[in-house]
PDB file of C-alpha atoms in Angstrom:
ATOM      1  CA  MET A   1    -129.156  50.100  -1.103  1.00 52.00           C
ATOM      2  CA  ARG A   2    -127.076  50.191  -4.295  1.00 56.00           C
ATOM      3  CA  ALA A   3    -129.919  52.090  -5.942  1.00 62.00           C
ATOM      4  CA  ALA A   4    -129.292  54.935  -3.476  1.00 63.00           C
ATOM      5  CA  GLU A   5    -125.715  55.424  -4.718  1.00 66.00           C
ATOM      6  CA  THR A   6    -124.379  56.843  -7.967  1.00 66.00           C
ATOM      7  CA  ALA A   7    -121.462  55.372  -9.898  1.00 67.00           C
ATOM      8  CA  GLY A   8    -119.250  58.042  -8.317  1.00 66.00           C
ATOM      9  CA  GLY A   9    -120.220  57.001  -4.797  1.00 65.00           C
ATOM     10  CA  TYR A  10    -122.526  59.963  -4.072  1.00 63.00           C
ATOM     11  CA  ALA A  11    -126.048  59.737  -2.676  1.00 62.00           C
ATOM     12  CA  ARG A  12    -128.809  59.496  -5.252  1.00 66.00           C
ATOM     13  CA  GLU A  13    -132.093  61.280  -4.658  1.00 66.00           C
ATOM     14  CA  MET A  14    -134.732  58.622  -3.911  1.00 72.00           C
ATOM     15  CA  GLY A  15    -138.524  58.515  -4.245  1.00 75.00           C
ATOM     16  CA  GLU A  16    -141.115  59.834  -1.797  1.00 79.00           C
ATOM     17  CA  ASP A  17    -141.858  56.384  -0.322  1.00 84.00           C
ATOM     18  CA  PHE A  18    -138.186  55.862   0.491  1.00 82.00           C
ATOM     19  CA  ALA A  19    -137.965  59.379   1.989  1.00 79.00           C
ATOM     20  CA  ARG A  20    -141.046  58.769   4.160  1.00 85.00           C
ATOM     21  CA  ARG A  21    -139.705  55.496   5.574  1.00 87.00           C
ATOM     22  CA  GLN A  22    -136.306  57.100   6.073  1.00 83.00           C
ATOM     23  CA  ARG A  23    -137.850  59.983   8.052  1.00 85.00           C
ATOM     24  CA  GLU A  24    -139.773  57.574  10.254  1.00 89.00           C
ATOM     25  CA  MET A  25    -136.662  55.553  11.101  1.00 91.00           C
ATOM     26  CA  ILE A  26    -134.513  58.654  11.683  1.00 90.00           C
ATOM     27  CA  THR A  27    -137.181  60.216  13.915  1.00 91.00           C
ATOM     28  CA  GLN A  28    -137.212  57.144  16.164  1.00 91.00           C
ATOM     29  CA  THR A  29    -133.407  57.047  16.301  1.00 92.00           C
ATOM     30  CA  LEU A  30    -133.046  60.764  17.077  1.00 92.00           C
ATOM     31  CA  ARG A  31    -134.987  60.399  20.324  1.00 90.00           C
ATOM     32  CA  ARG A  32    -132.131  58.365  21.804  1.00 90.00           C
ATOM     33  CA  THR A  33    -129.251  60.133  20.031  1.00 91.00           C
ATOM     34  CA  ASP A  34    -127.174  63.016  21.433  1.00 93.00           C
ATOM     35  CA  ILE A  35    -124.837  63.688  18.479  1.00 95.00           C
ATOM     36  CA  VAL A  36    -125.714  63.679  14.774  1.00 95.00           C
ATOM     37  CA  ILE A  37    -123.380  64.383  11.813  1.00 95.00           C
ATOM     38  CA  CYS A  38    -125.031  65.009   8.432  1.00 93.00           C
ATOM     39  CA  THR A  39    -122.982  64.691   5.231  1.00 89.00           C
ATOM     40  CA  ALA A  40    -125.447  63.986   2.387  1.00 86.00           C
ATOM     41  CA  LEU A  41    -124.654  65.837  -0.846  1.00 84.00           C
ATOM     42  CA  ILE A  42    -125.972  65.484  -4.407  1.00 79.00           C
ATOM     43  CA  PRO A  43    -123.638  66.824  -7.156  1.00 80.00           C
ATOM     44  CA  GLY A  44    -125.066  69.900  -8.840  1.00 83.00           C
ATOM     45  CA  ARG A  45    -128.123  69.955  -6.596  1.00 85.00           C
ATOM     46  CA  ARG A  46    -129.138  71.501  -3.300  1.00 89.00           C
ATOM     47  CA  ALA A  47    -128.362  69.214  -0.354  1.00 90.00           C
ATOM     48  CA  PRO A  48    -131.403  67.137   0.677  1.00 87.00           C
ATOM     49  CA  VAL A  49    -133.124  68.014   3.953  1.00 89.00           C
ATOM     50  CA  LEU A  50    -132.820  64.920   6.138  1.00 90.00           C
ATOM     51  CA  LEU A  51    -133.773  66.407   9.516  1.00 93.00           C
ATOM     52  CA  THR A  52    -136.880  68.583   9.697  1.00 92.00           C
ATOM     53  CA  ALA A  53    -137.637  71.016  12.491  1.00 93.00           C
ATOM     54  CA  ASP A  54    -140.166  68.581  13.999  1.00 92.00           C
ATOM     55  CA  MET A  55    -137.575  65.793  14.033  1.00 93.00           C
ATOM     56  CA  VAL A  56    -135.011  68.046  15.737  1.00 94.00           C
ATOM     57  CA  ALA A  57    -137.659  69.120  18.274  1.00 93.00           C
ATOM     58  CA  GLY A  58    -137.888  65.498  19.433  1.00 92.00           C
ATOM     59  CA  MET A  59    -134.215  65.358  20.468  1.00 93.00           C
ATOM     60  CA  MET A  60    -133.014  65.760  24.043  1.00 92.00           C
ATOM     61  CA  PRO A  61    -131.912  69.250  25.205  1.00 93.00           C
ATOM     62  CA  GLY A  62    -128.167  69.719  24.833  1.00 93.00           C
ATOM     63  CA  SER A  63    -127.903  67.462  21.777  1.00 95.00           C
ATOM     64  CA  VAL A  64    -125.587  68.552  18.954  1.00 96.00           C
ATOM     65  CA  ILE A  65    -126.040  68.312  15.190  1.00 96.00           C
ATOM     66  CA  VAL A  66    -123.115  68.965  12.815  1.00 95.00           C
ATOM     67  CA  ASP A  67    -124.331  69.861   9.320  1.00 95.00           C
ATOM     68  CA  LEU A  68    -121.375  69.302   6.983  1.00 93.00           C
ATOM     69  CA  ALA A  69    -123.607  69.991   3.979  1.00 93.00           C
ATOM     70  CA  VAL A  70    -124.512  73.499   5.135  1.00 94.00           C
ATOM     71  CA  GLU A  71    -122.590  75.138   2.264  1.00 93.00           C
ATOM     72  CA  ALA A  72    -124.921  73.390  -0.204  1.00 93.00           C
ATOM     73  CA  GLY A  73    -128.109  74.368   1.610  1.00 93.00           C
ATOM     74  CA  GLY A  74    -127.827  71.998   4.552  1.00 93.00           C
ATOM     75  CA  ASN A  75    -129.253  68.619   5.568  1.00 93.00           C
ATOM     76  CA  VAL A  76    -130.915  70.119   8.644  1.00 95.00           C
ATOM     77  CA  GLU A  77    -133.849  72.474   8.653  1.00 93.00           C
ATOM     78  CA  GLY A  78    -132.781  75.543  10.636  1.00 92.00           C
ATOM     79  CA  SER A  79    -129.025  75.255  10.049  1.00 94.00           C
ATOM     80  CA  ARG A  80    -127.306  78.528   9.132  1.00 94.00           C
ATOM     81  CA  LEU A  81    -124.033  78.895   7.256  1.00 94.00           C
ATOM     82  CA  GLY A  82    -121.203  80.023   9.521  1.00 92.00           C
ATOM     83  CA  GLU A  83    -123.325  79.964  12.681  1.00 93.00           C
ATOM     84  CA  ILE A  84    -124.232  77.720  15.607  1.00 94.00           C
ATOM     85  CA  ALA A  85    -128.021  77.796  15.821  1.00 95.00           C
ATOM     86  CA  THR A  86    -129.832  76.796  19.003  1.00 95.00           C
ATOM     87  CA  THR A  87    -133.394  75.499  18.749  1.00 94.00           C
ATOM     88  CA  ALA A  88    -136.199  76.174  21.223  1.00 93.00           C
ATOM     89  CA  ASN A  89    -135.584  72.807  22.906  1.00 93.00           C
ATOM     90  CA  GLY A  90    -131.845  73.463  23.351  1.00 94.00           C
ATOM     91  CA  VAL A  91    -130.421  71.498  20.411  1.00 95.00           C
ATOM     92  CA  LYS A  92    -127.327  73.093  18.831  1.00 96.00           C
ATOM     93  CA  ILE A  93    -126.965  72.946  15.039  1.00 96.00           C
ATOM     94  CA  ILE A  94    -123.374  73.619  13.946  1.00 95.00           C
ATOM     95  CA  GLY A  95    -123.041  75.112  10.456  1.00 94.00           C
ATOM     96  CA  HIS A  96    -119.328  75.823  10.122  1.00 92.00           C
ATOM     97  CA  PRO A  97    -118.182  76.151   6.484  1.00 91.00           C
ATOM     98  CA  ASN A  98    -115.078  74.330   5.228  1.00 87.00           C
ATOM     99  CA  MET A  99    -114.893  72.068   8.267  1.00 85.00           C
ATOM    100  CA  PRO A 100    -111.616  70.328   7.187  1.00 80.00           C
ATOM    101  CA  SER A 101    -109.755  73.630   7.555  1.00 81.00           C
ATOM    102  CA  ARG A 102    -110.561  73.578  11.285  1.00 81.00           C
ATOM    103  CA  ILE A 103    -108.760  70.264  11.843  1.00 81.00           C
ATOM    104  CA  ALA A 104    -105.207  71.633  11.996  1.00 79.00           C
ATOM    105  CA  VAL A 105    -105.510  73.091  15.519  1.00 79.00           C
ATOM    106  CA  ASP A 106    -106.935  69.863  16.973  1.00 81.00           C
ATOM    107  CA  ALA A 107    -104.351  67.818  15.089  1.00 82.00           C
ATOM    108  CA  SER A 108    -101.478  69.813  16.588  1.00 82.00           C
ATOM    109  CA  GLN A 109    -103.015  69.554  20.070  1.00 82.00           C
ATOM    110  CA  LEU A 110    -103.401  65.785  19.680  1.00 83.00           C
ATOM    111  CA  TYR A 111     -99.793  65.413  18.557  1.00 84.00           C
ATOM    112  CA  ALA A 112     -98.679  67.668  21.422  1.00 81.00           C
ATOM    113  CA  ARG A 113    -100.455  65.456  23.949  1.00 80.00           C
ATOM    114  CA  ASN A 114     -98.839  62.354  22.467  1.00 81.00           C
ATOM    115  CA  LEU A 115     -95.399  63.960  22.698  1.00 80.00           C
ATOM    116  CA  LEU A 116     -96.129  65.077  26.252  1.00 75.00           C
ATOM    117  CA  ALA A 117     -97.125  61.555  27.275  1.00 74.00           C
ATOM    118  CA  PHE A 118     -94.060  59.984  25.651  1.00 75.00           C
ATOM    119  CA  LEU A 119     -91.588  62.569  26.937  1.00 72.00           C
ATOM    120  CA  GLY A 120     -93.270  62.235  30.334  1.00 67.00           C
ATOM    121  CA  VAL A 121     -92.293  58.551  30.330  1.00 66.00           C
ATOM    122  CA  LEU A 122     -88.702  59.477  29.502  1.00 66.00           C
ATOM    123  CA  THR A 123     -88.356  62.205  32.119  1.00 61.00           C
ATOM    124  CA  SER A 124     -90.058  60.174  34.863  1.00 60.00           C
ATOM    125  CA  ILE A 125     -87.291  57.600  34.542  1.00 54.00           C
ATOM    126  CA  TRP A 126     -84.895  59.878  36.463  1.00 52.00           C
ATOM    127  CA  ALA A 127     -87.373  62.274  38.110  1.00 53.00           C
ATOM    128  CA  GLU A 128     -87.386  62.423  41.914  1.00 56.00           C
ATOM    129  CA  LYS A 129     -89.575  65.395  42.793  1.00 55.00           C
ATOM    130  CA  PHE A 130     -89.306  67.098  39.434  1.00 55.00           C
ATOM    131  CA  ASP A 131     -92.667  67.934  37.851  1.00 62.00           C
ATOM    132  CA  HIS A 132     -91.843  66.546  34.421  1.00 59.00           C
ATOM    133  CA  ALA A 133     -95.331  67.075  33.036  1.00 65.00           C
ATOM    134  CA  ALA A 134     -95.262  70.790  33.799  1.00 65.00           C
ATOM    135  CA  ALA A 135     -91.700  71.147  32.507  1.00 64.00           C
ATOM    136  CA  VAL A 136     -92.382  69.414  29.187  1.00 66.00           C
ATOM    137  CA  THR A 137     -95.633  71.335  28.738  1.00 67.00           C
ATOM    138  CA  ASN A 138     -94.144  74.750  29.558  1.00 64.00           C
ATOM    139  CA  PHE A 139     -90.778  74.436  27.824  1.00 64.00           C
ATOM    140  CA  VAL A 140     -91.380  72.028  24.914  1.00 67.00           C
ATOM    141  CA  VAL A 141     -94.981  71.504  23.857  1.00 66.00           C
ATOM    142  CA  GLN A 142     -96.464  74.950  24.399  1.00 64.00           C
ATOM    143  CA  PRO A 143     -93.639  76.899  22.708  1.00 65.00           C
ATOM    144  CA  MET A 144     -93.642  74.575  19.689  1.00 65.00           C
ATOM    145  CA  ALA A 145     -97.432  74.661  19.434  1.00 61.00           C
ATOM    146  CA  LEU A 146     -97.357  78.463  19.726  1.00 59.00           C
ATOM    147  CA  LEU A 147     -94.836  78.712  16.901  1.00 59.00           C
ATOM    148  CA  SER A 148     -97.109  76.585  14.718  1.00 54.00           C
ATOM    149  CA  GLY A 149     -99.350  79.647  14.400  1.00 49.00           C
ATOM    150  CA  THR A 150     -96.746  81.235  12.083  1.00 44.00           C
ATOM    151  CA  PHE A 151     -96.560  78.337   9.652  1.00 45.00           C
ATOM    152  CA  TYR A 152     -99.241  79.529   7.285  1.00 49.00           C
ATOM    153  CA  SER A 153     -97.404  82.852   6.778  1.00 57.00           C
ATOM    154  CA  VAL A 154     -93.917  81.357   6.922  1.00 59.00           C
ATOM    155  CA  ASP A 155     -92.999  82.987   3.602  1.00 61.00           C
ATOM    156  CA  LYS A 156     -93.158  86.384   5.313  1.00 63.00           C
ATOM    157  CA  LEU A 157     -90.523  85.481   7.906  1.00 64.00           C
ATOM    158  CA  MET A 158     -86.797  86.135   7.670  1.00 72.00           C
ATOM    159  CA  PRO A 159     -84.858  83.307   5.958  1.00 76.00           C
ATOM    160  CA  ALA A 160     -83.294  82.135   9.238  1.00 75.00           C
ATOM    161  CA  PHE A 161     -86.701  81.851  10.899  1.00 71.00           C
ATOM    162  CA  ARG A 162     -88.091  80.002   7.889  1.00 70.00           C
ATOM    163  CA  ILE A 163     -85.354  77.367   8.213  1.00 74.00           C
ATOM    164  CA  ALA A 164     -85.984  77.081  11.969  1.00 73.00           C
ATOM    165  CA  SER A 165     -89.729  76.709  11.493  1.00 72.00           C
ATOM    166  CA  HIS A 166     -89.247  73.859   9.016  1.00 74.00           C
ATOM    167  CA  ALA A 167     -87.226  72.018  11.665  1.00 76.00           C
ATOM    168  CA  ASN A 168     -90.233  72.075  13.997  1.00 76.00           C
ATOM    169  CA  PRO A 169     -92.129  68.738  13.870  1.00 78.00           C
ATOM    170  CA  PHE A 170     -95.423  70.552  14.453  1.00 74.00           C
ATOM    171  CA  PHE A 171     -94.987  72.302  11.121  1.00 77.00           C
ATOM    172  CA  HIS A 172     -94.941  68.999   9.258  1.00 78.00           C
ATOM    173  CA  VAL A 173     -97.806  67.541  11.317  1.00 77.00           C
ATOM    174  CA  ILE A 174    -100.080  70.445  10.416  1.00 75.00           C
ATOM    175  CA  ALA A 175     -98.882  70.493   6.809  1.00 76.00           C
ATOM    176  CA  GLY A 176     -99.640  66.775   6.524  1.00 77.00           C
ATOM    177  CA  PHE A 177    -103.162  67.168   7.877  1.00 74.00           C
ATOM    178  CA  ARG A 178    -103.841  70.080   5.534  1.00 73.00           C
ATOM    179  CA  TYR A 179    -102.624  68.015   2.587  1.00 78.00           C
ATOM    180  CA  GLY A 180    -104.808  65.090   3.614  1.00 77.00           C
ATOM    181  CA  PHE A 181    -107.971  67.155   3.944  1.00 74.00           C
ATOM    182  CA  ILE A 182    -107.688  69.913   1.348  1.00 74.00           C
ATOM    183  CA  GLY A 183    -104.797  68.778  -0.859  1.00 76.00           C
ATOM    184  CA  VAL A 184    -102.614  71.799  -0.008  1.00 72.00           C
ATOM    185  CA  SER A 185     -99.355  71.656   1.950  1.00 73.00           C
ATOM    186  CA  ASP A 186     -96.784  74.246   3.004  1.00 70.00           C
ATOM    187  CA  ALA A 187     -93.987  71.670   2.914  1.00 74.00           C
ATOM    188  CA  HIS A 188     -92.885  68.519   1.110  1.00 81.00           C
ATOM    189  CA  VAL A 189     -95.204  65.850   2.523  1.00 82.00           C
ATOM    190  CA  LEU A 190     -92.797  62.922   2.074  1.00 86.00           C
ATOM    191  CA  PHE A 191     -89.947  64.830   3.757  1.00 85.00           C
ATOM    192  CA  GLY A 192     -92.223  65.676   6.687  1.00 83.00           C
ATOM    193  CA  ALA A 193     -93.316  62.050   7.069  1.00 86.00           C
ATOM    194  CA  VAL A 194     -89.701  60.857   7.080  1.00 89.00           C
ATOM    195  CA  MET A 195     -88.746  63.546   9.582  1.00 86.00           C
ATOM    196  CA  LEU A 196     -91.566  62.642  11.980  1.00 85.00           C
ATOM    197  CA  LEU A 197     -90.704  58.959  11.664  1.00 89.00           C
ATOM    198  CA  ALA A 198     -87.066  59.744  12.506  1.00 90.00           C
ATOM    199  CA  VAL A 199     -88.074  61.809  15.565  1.00 86.00           C
ATOM    200  CA  ASN A 200     -90.309  59.043  16.887  1.00 86.00           C
ATOM    201  CA  LEU A 201     -87.678  56.367  16.243  1.00 90.00           C
ATOM    202  CA  ALA A 202     -85.056  58.451  18.043  1.00 90.00           C
ATOM    203  CA  LEU A 203     -87.290  58.973  21.076  1.00 84.00           C
ATOM    204  CA  GLY A 204     -88.273  55.299  21.117  1.00 87.00           C
ATOM    205  CA  THR A 205     -84.644  54.211  20.907  1.00 91.00           C
ATOM    206  CA  LEU A 206     -83.664  56.559  23.745  1.00 88.00           C
ATOM    207  CA  CYS A 207     -86.476  55.256  25.949  1.00 84.00           C
ATOM    208  CA  TYR A 208     -85.591  51.611  25.224  1.00 85.00           C
ATOM    209  CA  THR A 209     -81.888  52.235  25.875  1.00 88.00           C
ATOM    210  CA  LEU A 210     -82.543  53.850  29.256  1.00 83.00           C
ATOM    211  CA  LEU A 211     -84.882  51.068  30.347  1.00 83.00           C
ATOM    212  CA  ALA A 212     -82.427  48.402  29.144  1.00 84.00           C
ATOM    213  CA  ARG A 213     -79.655  49.952  31.274  1.00 83.00           C
ATOM    214  CA  GLY A 214     -81.692  49.551  34.427  1.00 79.00           C
ATOM    215  CA  TRP A 215     -83.564  52.829  34.676  1.00 75.00           C
ATOM    216  CA  ARG A 216     -87.026  52.428  36.111  1.00 69.00           C
ATOM    217  CA  LEU A 217     -90.064  54.658  36.303  1.00 62.00           C
ATOM    218  CA  LYS A 218     -90.581  56.413  39.613  1.00 58.00           C
ATOM    219  CA  ALA A 219     -93.652  55.339  41.544  1.00 53.00           C
TER     220      ALA A 219
END
């Protein structure tokens, strides 16, 4: 398979015999596959079509195909830039451009759920009938996640609000993900990493201290 890869690690366009055998194998696999992600790109060339309309027609209804190469023409016949196309047999072909830019929202939600789970452990140590999950969600996670929507226009806020927003861990989580995917960050990445590490260490230390002093989780 080394012949199918360039020195830079990109896919190399292969001969017709290779393409025919590839189509046959993919067609058989698609019949028992519900989710497909296509990423094949060739520098300076239109993206190769890996899934034809006939191949997609053989998939089960409700299957999903994500065409990450849609901006270069697409790996899937029938994919449309910026749209979610649905075939006659009910297969959805997702053609979102600049997919990495859509990661920030999911990243913040994932981090919020992790914080909720960890803070839920802390609050359940002393909770009797208190709904700690609802309290943490309503008064900690949701407000901080809501404020994260201002981070990309933080330079337009008043100086006091800019300082407050940089103290929000969600700001640095989203900034870190943006830097990892598109190389752009609204904050100093190293400072954000150190800050998040300090927050997690502080919460872990608090949890350990409470448990060591005899606190136990409520049943």
